Amino acid sequence: MENRITSLFNRKDKNIISIYFTAGYPNLLDTVTIISELEKNGADLIEIGIPFSDPVADGLVIQQSSEIALRNGMTIHLLFEQLKEIRKSVSIPLILMGYLNPVMQYGIEDFCKKCRETGIDGTIIPDLPLEVYEEEYKAIFERNSLSNIFLITPQTPEERIRKIDRLSTGFIYMVSSSSTTGVKGGVDDEQISYFERISGMNLNSKRLIGFGISDKGSFERASNYANGAIIGSAFIKALAGDSTTASKVTAFMQKFF
Amino acid sequence: MSYQSDNKGYYGTFGGAFIPEMMYQNINQLQNCYLEIIESDSFKQEFKQLLEDYAGRPSPLYYSDRLSEHYNTHIYLKREDLNHTGSHKINNTIGQILLAKRLGKTRIIAETGAGQHGVATATVCAREGLECIVYMGAVDVARQSPNVEKMKMLGAEVRPVQSGSKTLKDATNEAIRDWINNPVDTHYIIGSVVGPHPYPDMVARFQSVISEEIRVQLKRKTGRETPDYVIACVGGGSNAAGAFYHFLDNPEVQLIAVEAAGLGVDSGESAATTQLGRPGVLHGSRSLLMQTEDGQVTEPYSISAGLDYPGIGPMHANLFETKRARFLSATDEQALKAALYLSQKEGIIPALESAHALAALEMIDFKPDEIVVVNVSGRGDKDMESFLKYYQSVK
């Protein structure tokens, strides 16, 4: 399946920088600005978070951004509306990341179709288990050329990683430690040995490392063991404050180059 | 039709295990070994012994002359309020702590609403010498302070949760996050028949001792093993699951589940999930869920912290959908009134949760020769502040 994610990895397989942000944060209408500015400033891939009232896999920073985004009025309907014209100006891969319940209420089939129409390349739905995806949803995702991205953690058994590798069409999201998002900062030796163990498995899928990646140092360290890394909470934190959203995005991204 | 879960944890279309990958190892381990462990002879023996000698089981099945006379039928109260720690919650925590020990876990986490499950967890952790951390919504910490003090005295750490509505749902989120951050040494003792498979089934099994005893006690007292009605309150639904369990396949037994209507089902301040909810996924299972059009979970409300939850266990969602159980709801006011009535007619102060079950007695036309069992899931010591406020207002 050829889509923007696979083309990206074909073109570039080191130091891919992927940025997560919560749609509707800090302001309801920031979505397109943030995406455009991220692309302009060197992001290779963007994960657009759909806010949920009960984000159990997320630490405080993303929880709070989700709360504010919901209070601002963000919904999946509105998000698709905001992204309607996005492919006229943005060419890097875009992924939607959100919890299962809002997607389920929107309707999985409709959601996938809308993703295709909008030019969304993939999804990350952390509480949609592999087994349910495989049995119930895989065909729908494939019909709409959507890559569903799966997570692995330091606890994921080898056999399961192999299975995830076979099912993955975009990349594997390596959760850097046993953690919710934005909790454990930096990259320590225990994590390095986990990264090395996964590198040694010679998986077919490309890998990005996320959770706890917050600055240039941790980004580079993680990138040594994968095709790149994902930054979420640190970026959300950088979006707080008074100056314009565009200037905050630029200032944040410049630290990585 | 079976009302039990299948081997993937589904009750009809409800249940399952919708968990992030970070929880996979722990949940998968539980799924693979819980039945083998809890059905083993050594486990069963230890569990039974502790239920008897430590929790004080069997709990009495008490014939209430005054309620029977008032409602012109035969009313029995299943006295879970007389258990050690003051509610049915101890049945489950004893079971789960024995399981956690066999899994080699050294650190226990729990969520709590009214604090009854928190106290029951802190209690068994004290007895086993295991570290215990209880997550409790900040609102609940304030309204159930006696239980907070008890947990602390028992050596547990109580972590107030500031997110969302600061009640049971948010405490559950935070406990799940803790487990994600501490996957190796920690066991999460969920207090209700909610959560990913195998929790709903496992907790229901541990609580099923309630209906197992009712059958034996009723037979001894009346010659009949099955009553005409079993009435229990439902938040997540663990006491109801336990009280219904051994009657699920006796269609002649009417199962009555009573939800918290709060200020009224249509008031916007309610926790009556079956009336206000639709199918959705929260805390690892598919069930009925109070939510907005967009799938955001709505904040429930009830005066009773133990019923203040936007969902119900998948077993109950299935009992509702298949109409095996009848779901009623009682308002704050109706529950308070029922609590006052039981206190003054029988000398039993029930928990606010259990008072919702008692309030349902007003809503059903019983026949004089029928047998009704109400599960008094807990005692009301923790609710004195709410009770006093009410009595002063009605005096």
Short mmCIF file of N, CA and C in Angstrom, two decimals, chain B residues 74-205:
data_model
loop_
_atom_site.label_atom_id
_atom_site.label_comp_id
_atom_site.label_asym_id
_atom_site.label_seq_id
_atom_site.Cartn_x
_atom_site.Cartn_y
_atom_site.Cartn_z
N HIS B 74 -43.47 -10.20 51.89
CA HIS B 74 -42.43 -10.74 52.77
C HIS B 74 -41.07 -10.21 52.35
N ILE B 75 -40.49 -9.38 53.18
CA ILE B 75 -39.23 -8.73 52.80
C ILE B 75 -38.07 -9.22 53.67
N TYR B 76 -37.05 -9.71 52.98
CA TYR B 76 -35.81 -10.12 53.66
C TYR B 76 -34.70 -9.15 53.28
N LEU B 77 -33.87 -8.84 54.24
CA LEU B 77 -32.72 -7.98 53.98
C LEU B 77 -31.45 -8.82 54.02
N LYS B 78 -30.68 -8.79 52.94
CA LYS B 78 -29.38 -9.47 52.95
C LYS B 78 -28.39 -8.47 53.54
N ARG B 79 -27.83 -8.84 54.70
CA ARG B 79 -27.12 -7.86 55.52
C ARG B 79 -25.63 -7.78 55.18
N GLU B 80 -25.32 -7.34 53.97
CA GLU B 80 -23.91 -7.13 53.60
C GLU B 80 -23.29 -5.98 54.40
N ASP B 81 -24.16 -5.17 54.97
CA ASP B 81 -23.66 -4.07 55.81
C ASP B 81 -22.95 -4.60 57.06
N LEU B 82 -23.24 -5.86 57.42
CA LEU B 82 -22.61 -6.40 58.63
C LEU B 82 -21.25 -7.02 58.39
N ASN B 83 -20.83 -7.05 57.13
CA ASN B 83 -19.49 -7.57 56.85
C ASN B 83 -18.42 -6.69 57.48
N HIS B 84 -17.27 -7.28 57.72
CA HIS B 84 -16.09 -6.51 58.08
C HIS B 84 -15.88 -5.41 57.04
N THR B 85 -15.56 -4.23 57.47
CA THR B 85 -15.38 -3.00 56.67
C THR B 85 -16.70 -2.40 56.18
N GLY B 86 -17.83 -3.04 56.51
CA GLY B 86 -19.11 -2.36 56.34
C GLY B 86 -19.79 -2.44 55.00
N SER B 87 -19.33 -3.32 54.12
CA SER B 87 -20.04 -3.47 52.85
C SER B 87 -19.64 -4.78 52.19
N HIS B 88 -20.29 -5.04 51.03
CA HIS B 88 -19.98 -6.24 50.26
C HIS B 88 -18.59 -6.18 49.63
N LYS B 89 -17.97 -5.00 49.61
CA LYS B 89 -16.73 -4.84 48.86
C LYS B 89 -15.62 -5.79 49.32
N ILE B 90 -15.66 -6.17 50.59
CA ILE B 90 -14.61 -7.03 51.15
C ILE B 90 -14.57 -8.40 50.45
N ASN B 91 -15.72 -8.88 49.96
CA ASN B 91 -15.75 -10.18 49.28
C ASN B 91 -14.78 -10.20 48.10
N ASN B 92 -14.82 -9.13 47.33
CA ASN B 92 -13.99 -9.02 46.14
C ASN B 92 -12.53 -8.75 46.48
N THR B 93 -12.29 -7.90 47.48
CA THR B 93 -10.88 -7.56 47.76
C THR B 93 -10.14 -8.74 48.36
N ILE B 94 -10.84 -9.56 49.15
CA ILE B 94 -10.19 -10.77 49.66
C ILE B 94 -9.81 -11.68 48.49
N GLY B 95 -10.76 -11.86 47.58
CA GLY B 95 -10.47 -12.70 46.42
C GLY B 95 -9.30 -12.17 45.61
N GLN B 96 -9.32 -10.88 45.33
CA GLN B 96 -8.28 -10.33 44.45
C GLN B 96 -6.91 -10.26 45.13
N ILE B 97 -6.89 -10.07 46.45
CA ILE B 97 -5.57 -10.01 47.09
C ILE B 97 -4.93 -11.40 47.08
N LEU B 98 -5.77 -12.44 47.23
CA LEU B 98 -5.24 -13.80 47.16
C LEU B 98 -4.71 -14.09 45.76
N LEU B 99 -5.40 -13.58 44.77
CA LEU B 99 -4.96 -13.73 43.38
C LEU B 99 -3.65 -12.97 43.16
N ALA B 100 -3.59 -11.73 43.64
CA ALA B 100 -2.40 -10.89 43.45
C ALA B 100 -1.17 -11.56 44.07
N LYS B 101 -1.37 -12.16 45.24
CA LYS B 101 -0.26 -12.86 45.90
C LYS B 101 0.24 -14.01 45.03
N ARG B 102 -0.69 -14.75 44.46
CA ARG B 102 -0.29 -15.89 43.62
C ARG B 102 0.39 -15.42 42.34
N LEU B 103 0.11 -14.19 41.92
CA LEU B 103 0.78 -13.64 40.74
C LEU B 103 2.12 -12.99 41.10
N GLY B 104 2.44 -12.98 42.38
CA GLY B 104 3.71 -12.41 42.82
C GLY B 104 3.75 -10.89 42.86
N LYS B 105 2.57 -10.26 42.89
CA LYS B 105 2.54 -8.79 42.90
C LYS B 105 2.77 -8.27 44.33
N THR B 106 3.44 -7.12 44.42
CA THR B 106 3.79 -6.59 45.75
C THR B 106 3.16 -5.23 46.02
N ARG B 107 2.55 -4.64 45.01
CA ARG B 107 2.00 -3.30 45.16
C ARG B 107 0.58 -3.33 44.63
N ILE B 108 -0.35 -2.77 45.42
CA ILE B 108 -1.76 -2.83 45.06
C ILE B 108 -2.28 -1.41 44.84
N ILE B 109 -3.03 -1.24 43.75
CA ILE B 109 -3.71 0.03 43.54
C ILE B 109 -5.22 -0.23 43.44
N ALA B 110 -6.00 0.79 43.75
CA ALA B 110 -7.45 0.68 43.65
C ALA B 110 -8.03 2.06 43.41
N GLU B 111 -9.24 2.07 42.83
CA GLU B 111 -10.01 3.30 42.74
C GLU B 111 -11.12 3.19 43.77
N THR B 112 -11.64 4.31 44.21
CA THR B 112 -12.81 4.21 45.07
C THR B 112 -13.71 5.41 44.89
N GLY B 113 -15.02 5.20 45.08
CA GLY B 113 -15.98 6.29 44.99
C GLY B 113 -16.39 6.67 46.41
N ALA B 114 -17.27 5.84 46.99
CA ALA B 114 -17.73 6.10 48.35
C ALA B 114 -16.64 5.84 49.38
N GLY B 115 -15.59 5.16 48.96
CA GLY B 115 -14.53 4.83 49.90
C GLY B 115 -14.67 3.43 50.46
N GLN B 116 -15.80 2.76 50.19
CA GLN B 116 -16.00 1.42 50.72
C GLN B 116 -15.01 0.43 50.09
N HIS B 117 -14.83 0.55 48.79
CA HIS B 117 -13.87 -0.35 48.13
C HIS B 117 -12.44 0.02 48.54
N GLY B 118 -12.20 1.31 48.71
CA GLY B 118 -10.87 1.74 49.16
C GLY B 118 -10.54 1.18 50.53
N VAL B 119 -11.51 1.25 51.44
CA VAL B 119 -11.29 0.73 52.79
C VAL B 119 -11.11 -0.80 52.73
N ALA B 120 -11.93 -1.46 51.93
CA ALA B 120 -11.83 -2.92 51.84
C ALA B 120 -10.49 -3.34 51.24
N THR B 121 -9.97 -2.53 50.31
CA THR B 121 -8.66 -2.83 49.71
C THR B 121 -7.54 -2.55 50.71
N ALA B 122 -7.62 -1.40 51.37
CA ALA B 122 -6.60 -1.05 52.37
C ALA B 122 -6.55 -2.12 53.46
N THR B 123 -7.71 -2.65 53.81
CA THR B 123 -7.82 -3.66 54.85
C THR B 123 -7.06 -4.94 54.49
N VAL B 124 -7.34 -5.46 53.29
CA VAL B 124 -6.68 -6.72 52.92
C VAL B 124 -5.19 -6.51 52.66
N CYS B 125 -4.83 -5.29 52.22
CA CYS B 125 -3.40 -5.00 52.02
C CYS B 125 -2.67 -4.95 53.37
N ALA B 126 -3.34 -4.37 54.37
CA ALA B 126 -2.73 -4.34 55.70
C ALA B 126 -2.49 -5.77 56.17
N ARG B 127 -3.48 -6.62 55.99
CA ARG B 127 -3.37 -8.00 56.46
C ARG B 127 -2.25 -8.76 55.73
N GLU B 128 -2.08 -8.47 54.44
CA GLU B 128 -1.05 -9.17 53.67
C GLU B 128 0.29 -8.44 53.68
N GLY B 129 0.32 -7.25 54.25
CA GLY B 129 1.57 -6.49 54.27
C GLY B 129 1.98 -5.98 52.89
N LEU B 130 1.00 -5.64 52.05
CA LEU B 130 1.32 -5.11 50.72
C LEU B 130 1.08 -3.60 50.66
N GLU B 131 1.93 -2.92 49.90
CA GLU B 131 1.77 -1.48 49.70
C GLU B 131 0.42 -1.22 49.02
N CYS B 132 -0.26 -0.17 49.46
CA CYS B 132 -1.60 0.09 48.93
C CYS B 132 -1.79 1.56 48.61
N ILE B 133 -2.17 1.83 47.36
CA ILE B 133 -2.43 3.21 46.94
C ILE B 133 -3.86 3.28 46.41
N VAL B 134 -4.65 4.20 46.97
CA VAL B 134 -6.05 4.30 46.57
C VAL B 134 -6.29 5.65 45.90
N TYR B 135 -6.82 5.62 44.69
CA TYR B 135 -7.18 6.84 43.98
C TYR B 135 -8.64 7.16 44.26
N MET B 136 -8.87 8.42 44.61
CA MET B 136 -10.22 8.83 44.99
C MET B 136 -10.43 10.25 44.50
N GLY B 137 -11.55 10.49 43.81
CA GLY B 137 -11.84 11.82 43.32
C GLY B 137 -11.85 12.83 44.47
N ALA B 138 -11.35 14.04 44.19
CA ALA B 138 -11.24 15.05 45.25
C ALA B 138 -12.60 15.38 45.86
N VAL B 139 -13.66 15.35 45.01
CA VAL B 139 -15.01 15.61 45.52
C VAL B 139 -15.41 14.52 46.53
N ASP B 140 -15.07 13.29 46.20
CA ASP B 140 -15.41 12.18 47.09
C ASP B 140 -14.58 12.19 48.37
N VAL B 141 -13.32 12.61 48.24
CA VAL B 141 -12.47 12.71 49.43
C VAL B 141 -13.17 13.63 50.43
N ALA B 142 -13.76 14.71 49.91
CA ALA B 142 -14.42 15.67 50.79
C ALA B 142 -15.72 15.11 51.37
N ARG B 143 -16.52 14.40 50.54
CA ARG B 143 -17.83 13.99 51.06
C ARG B 143 -17.82 12.64 51.78
N GLN B 144 -16.70 11.93 51.75
CA GLN B 144 -16.64 10.64 52.45
C GLN B 144 -15.43 10.60 53.39
N SER B 145 -15.25 11.68 54.15
CA SER B 145 -14.01 11.78 54.92
C SER B 145 -13.79 10.66 55.94
N PRO B 146 -14.84 10.10 56.58
CA PRO B 146 -14.54 9.01 57.52
C PRO B 146 -13.80 7.84 56.85
N ASN B 147 -14.17 7.53 55.62
CA ASN B 147 -13.49 6.44 54.93
C ASN B 147 -12.06 6.80 54.55
N VAL B 148 -11.83 8.07 54.24
CA VAL B 148 -10.47 8.51 53.93
C VAL B 148 -9.59 8.31 55.15
N GLU B 149 -10.10 8.70 56.31
CA GLU B 149 -9.32 8.54 57.55
C GLU B 149 -9.05 7.07 57.83
N LYS B 150 -10.06 6.23 57.59
CA LYS B 150 -9.87 4.79 57.82
C LYS B 150 -8.76 4.23 56.93
N MET B 151 -8.79 4.61 55.66
CA MET B 151 -7.77 4.09 54.73
C MET B 151 -6.38 4.48 55.21
N LYS B 152 -6.27 5.72 55.68
CA LYS B 152 -4.96 6.19 56.15
C LYS B 152 -4.54 5.40 57.38
N MET B 153 -5.47 5.20 58.30
CA MET B 153 -5.14 4.45 59.51
C MET B 153 -4.70 3.03 59.17
N LEU B 154 -5.28 2.47 58.12
CA LEU B 154 -4.93 1.11 57.70
C LEU B 154 -3.58 1.07 56.97
N GLY B 155 -2.99 2.24 56.77
CA GLY B 155 -1.66 2.28 56.17
C GLY B 155 -1.65 2.53 54.68
N ALA B 156 -2.81 2.81 54.10
CA ALA B 156 -2.85 3.07 52.65
C ALA B 156 -2.56 4.53 52.37
N GLU B 157 -2.08 4.79 51.16
CA GLU B 157 -1.93 6.17 50.71
C GLU B 157 -3.15 6.52 49.86
N VAL B 158 -3.82 7.61 50.21
CA VAL B 158 -4.98 8.04 49.43
C VAL B 158 -4.55 9.20 48.54
N ARG B 159 -4.70 9.01 47.22
CA ARG B 159 -4.31 10.08 46.30
C ARG B 159 -5.57 10.74 45.73
N PRO B 160 -5.84 11.99 46.13
CA PRO B 160 -7.01 12.69 45.60
C PRO B 160 -6.81 12.99 44.11
N VAL B 161 -7.86 12.78 43.32
CA VAL B 161 -7.77 12.97 41.88
C VAL B 161 -8.49 14.27 41.50
N GLN B 162 -7.76 15.13 40.79
CA GLN B 162 -8.28 16.46 40.50
C GLN B 162 -8.87 16.59 39.10
N SER B 163 -8.76 15.55 38.28
CA SER B 163 -9.19 15.70 36.89
C SER B 163 -10.69 15.47 36.74
N GLY B 164 -11.24 15.94 35.63
CA GLY B 164 -12.65 15.72 35.27
C GLY B 164 -13.61 16.16 36.36
N SER B 165 -14.58 15.28 36.66
CA SER B 165 -15.58 15.64 37.67
C SER B 165 -15.08 15.31 39.08
N LYS B 166 -13.84 14.83 39.17
CA LYS B 166 -13.23 14.52 40.47
C LYS B 166 -14.02 13.49 41.25
N THR B 167 -14.62 12.54 40.53
CA THR B 167 -15.34 11.46 41.22
C THR B 167 -14.84 10.10 40.70
N LEU B 168 -15.70 9.08 40.82
CA LEU B 168 -15.27 7.70 40.59
C LEU B 168 -14.66 7.44 39.21
N LYS B 169 -15.26 8.02 38.17
CA LYS B 169 -14.73 7.81 36.82
C LYS B 169 -13.28 8.30 36.72
N ASP B 170 -13.03 9.44 37.31
CA ASP B 170 -11.70 10.04 37.22
C ASP B 170 -10.70 9.28 38.08
N ALA B 171 -11.17 8.77 39.22
CA ALA B 171 -10.31 7.94 40.07
C ALA B 171 -9.92 6.68 39.30
N THR B 172 -10.87 6.13 38.53
CA THR B 172 -10.58 4.93 37.74
C THR B 172 -9.55 5.25 36.65
N ASN B 173 -9.72 6.38 35.97
CA ASN B 173 -8.71 6.79 34.96
C ASN B 173 -7.32 6.83 35.58
N GLU B 174 -7.25 7.43 36.76
CA GLU B 174 -5.95 7.64 37.38
C GLU B 174 -5.33 6.31 37.82
N ALA B 175 -6.17 5.39 38.30
CA ALA B 175 -5.66 4.06 38.68
C ALA B 175 -5.12 3.33 37.45
N ILE B 176 -5.84 3.46 36.32
CA ILE B 176 -5.37 2.83 35.08
C ILE B 176 -4.02 3.42 34.68
N ARG B 177 -3.88 4.75 34.80
CA ARG B 177 -2.60 5.39 34.45
C ARG B 177 -1.48 4.90 35.35
N ASP B 178 -1.80 4.73 36.63
CA ASP B 178 -0.79 4.21 37.56
C ASP B 178 -0.33 2.83 37.10
N TRP B 179 -1.29 1.99 36.70
CA TRP B 179 -0.94 0.62 36.29
C TRP B 179 -0.07 0.63 35.03
N ILE B 180 -0.38 1.56 34.12
CA ILE B 180 0.43 1.69 32.91
C ILE B 180 1.87 2.07 33.28
N ASN B 181 2.00 2.91 34.30
CA ASN B 181 3.33 3.35 34.71
C ASN B 181 4.06 2.34 35.60
N ASN B 182 3.32 1.39 36.16
CA ASN B 182 3.91 0.39 37.06
C ASN B 182 3.43 -1.02 36.71
N PRO B 183 3.80 -1.48 35.51
CA PRO B 183 3.17 -2.73 35.05
C PRO B 183 3.72 -4.00 35.69
N VAL B 184 4.89 -3.94 36.29
CA VAL B 184 5.52 -5.20 36.68
C VAL B 184 5.12 -5.66 38.08
N ASP B 185 5.22 -4.76 39.06
CA ASP B 185 5.02 -5.20 40.45
C ASP B 185 3.59 -5.00 40.94
N THR B 186 2.74 -4.34 40.13
CA THR B 186 1.46 -3.87 40.64
C THR B 186 0.27 -4.70 40.15
N HIS B 187 -0.68 -4.93 41.07
CA HIS B 187 -1.99 -5.46 40.67
C HIS B 187 -3.04 -4.40 40.96
N TYR B 188 -3.94 -4.24 40.01
CA TYR B 188 -5.02 -3.27 40.16
C TYR B 188 -6.27 -4.02 40.64
N ILE B 189 -6.71 -3.74 41.85
CA ILE B 189 -7.94 -4.34 42.38
C ILE B 189 -9.11 -3.44 42.00
N ILE B 190 -9.75 -3.76 40.88
CA ILE B 190 -10.94 -3.01 40.48
C ILE B 190 -12.08 -3.39 41.41
N GLY B 191 -12.87 -2.41 41.81
CA GLY B 191 -13.87 -2.64 42.85
C GLY B 191 -15.24 -3.02 42.33
N SER B 192 -15.45 -2.93 41.02
CA SER B 192 -16.78 -3.23 40.53
C SER B 192 -16.70 -4.18 39.34
N VAL B 193 -17.88 -4.51 38.79
CA VAL B 193 -17.91 -5.45 37.66
C VAL B 193 -17.73 -4.68 36.36
N VAL B 194 -16.75 -3.79 36.36
CA VAL B 194 -16.42 -2.99 35.19
C VAL B 194 -14.98 -3.31 34.79
N GLY B 195 -14.48 -2.59 33.77
CA GLY B 195 -13.10 -2.81 33.34
C GLY B 195 -13.02 -3.87 32.26
N PRO B 196 -11.79 -4.08 31.75
CA PRO B 196 -11.60 -5.07 30.69
C PRO B 196 -11.78 -6.49 31.21
N HIS B 197 -12.17 -7.41 30.33
CA HIS B 197 -12.16 -8.82 30.66
C HIS B 197 -10.77 -9.18 31.20
N PRO B 198 -10.61 -9.88 32.30
CA PRO B 198 -11.61 -10.68 33.00
C PRO B 198 -12.25 -10.02 34.22
N TYR B 199 -12.02 -8.73 34.42
CA TYR B 199 -12.52 -8.13 35.66
C TYR B 199 -14.02 -8.31 35.90
N PRO B 200 -14.89 -7.99 34.91
CA PRO B 200 -16.32 -8.10 35.23
C PRO B 200 -16.70 -9.51 35.70
N ASP B 201 -16.18 -10.51 35.02
CA ASP B 201 -16.50 -11.88 35.40
C ASP B 201 -15.85 -12.27 36.73
N MET B 202 -14.60 -11.87 36.90
CA MET B 202 -13.87 -12.22 38.12
C MET B 202 -14.53 -11.60 39.35
N VAL B 203 -14.85 -10.31 39.25
CA VAL B 203 -15.46 -9.64 40.40
C VAL B 203 -16.85 -10.22 40.68
N ALA B 204 -17.60 -10.53 39.62
CA ALA B 204 -18.92 -11.13 39.80
C ALA B 204 -18.80 -12.48 40.51
N ARG B 205 -17.79 -13.25 40.13
CA ARG B 205 -17.60 -14.54 40.80
C ARG B 205 -17.29 -14.37 42.29
#
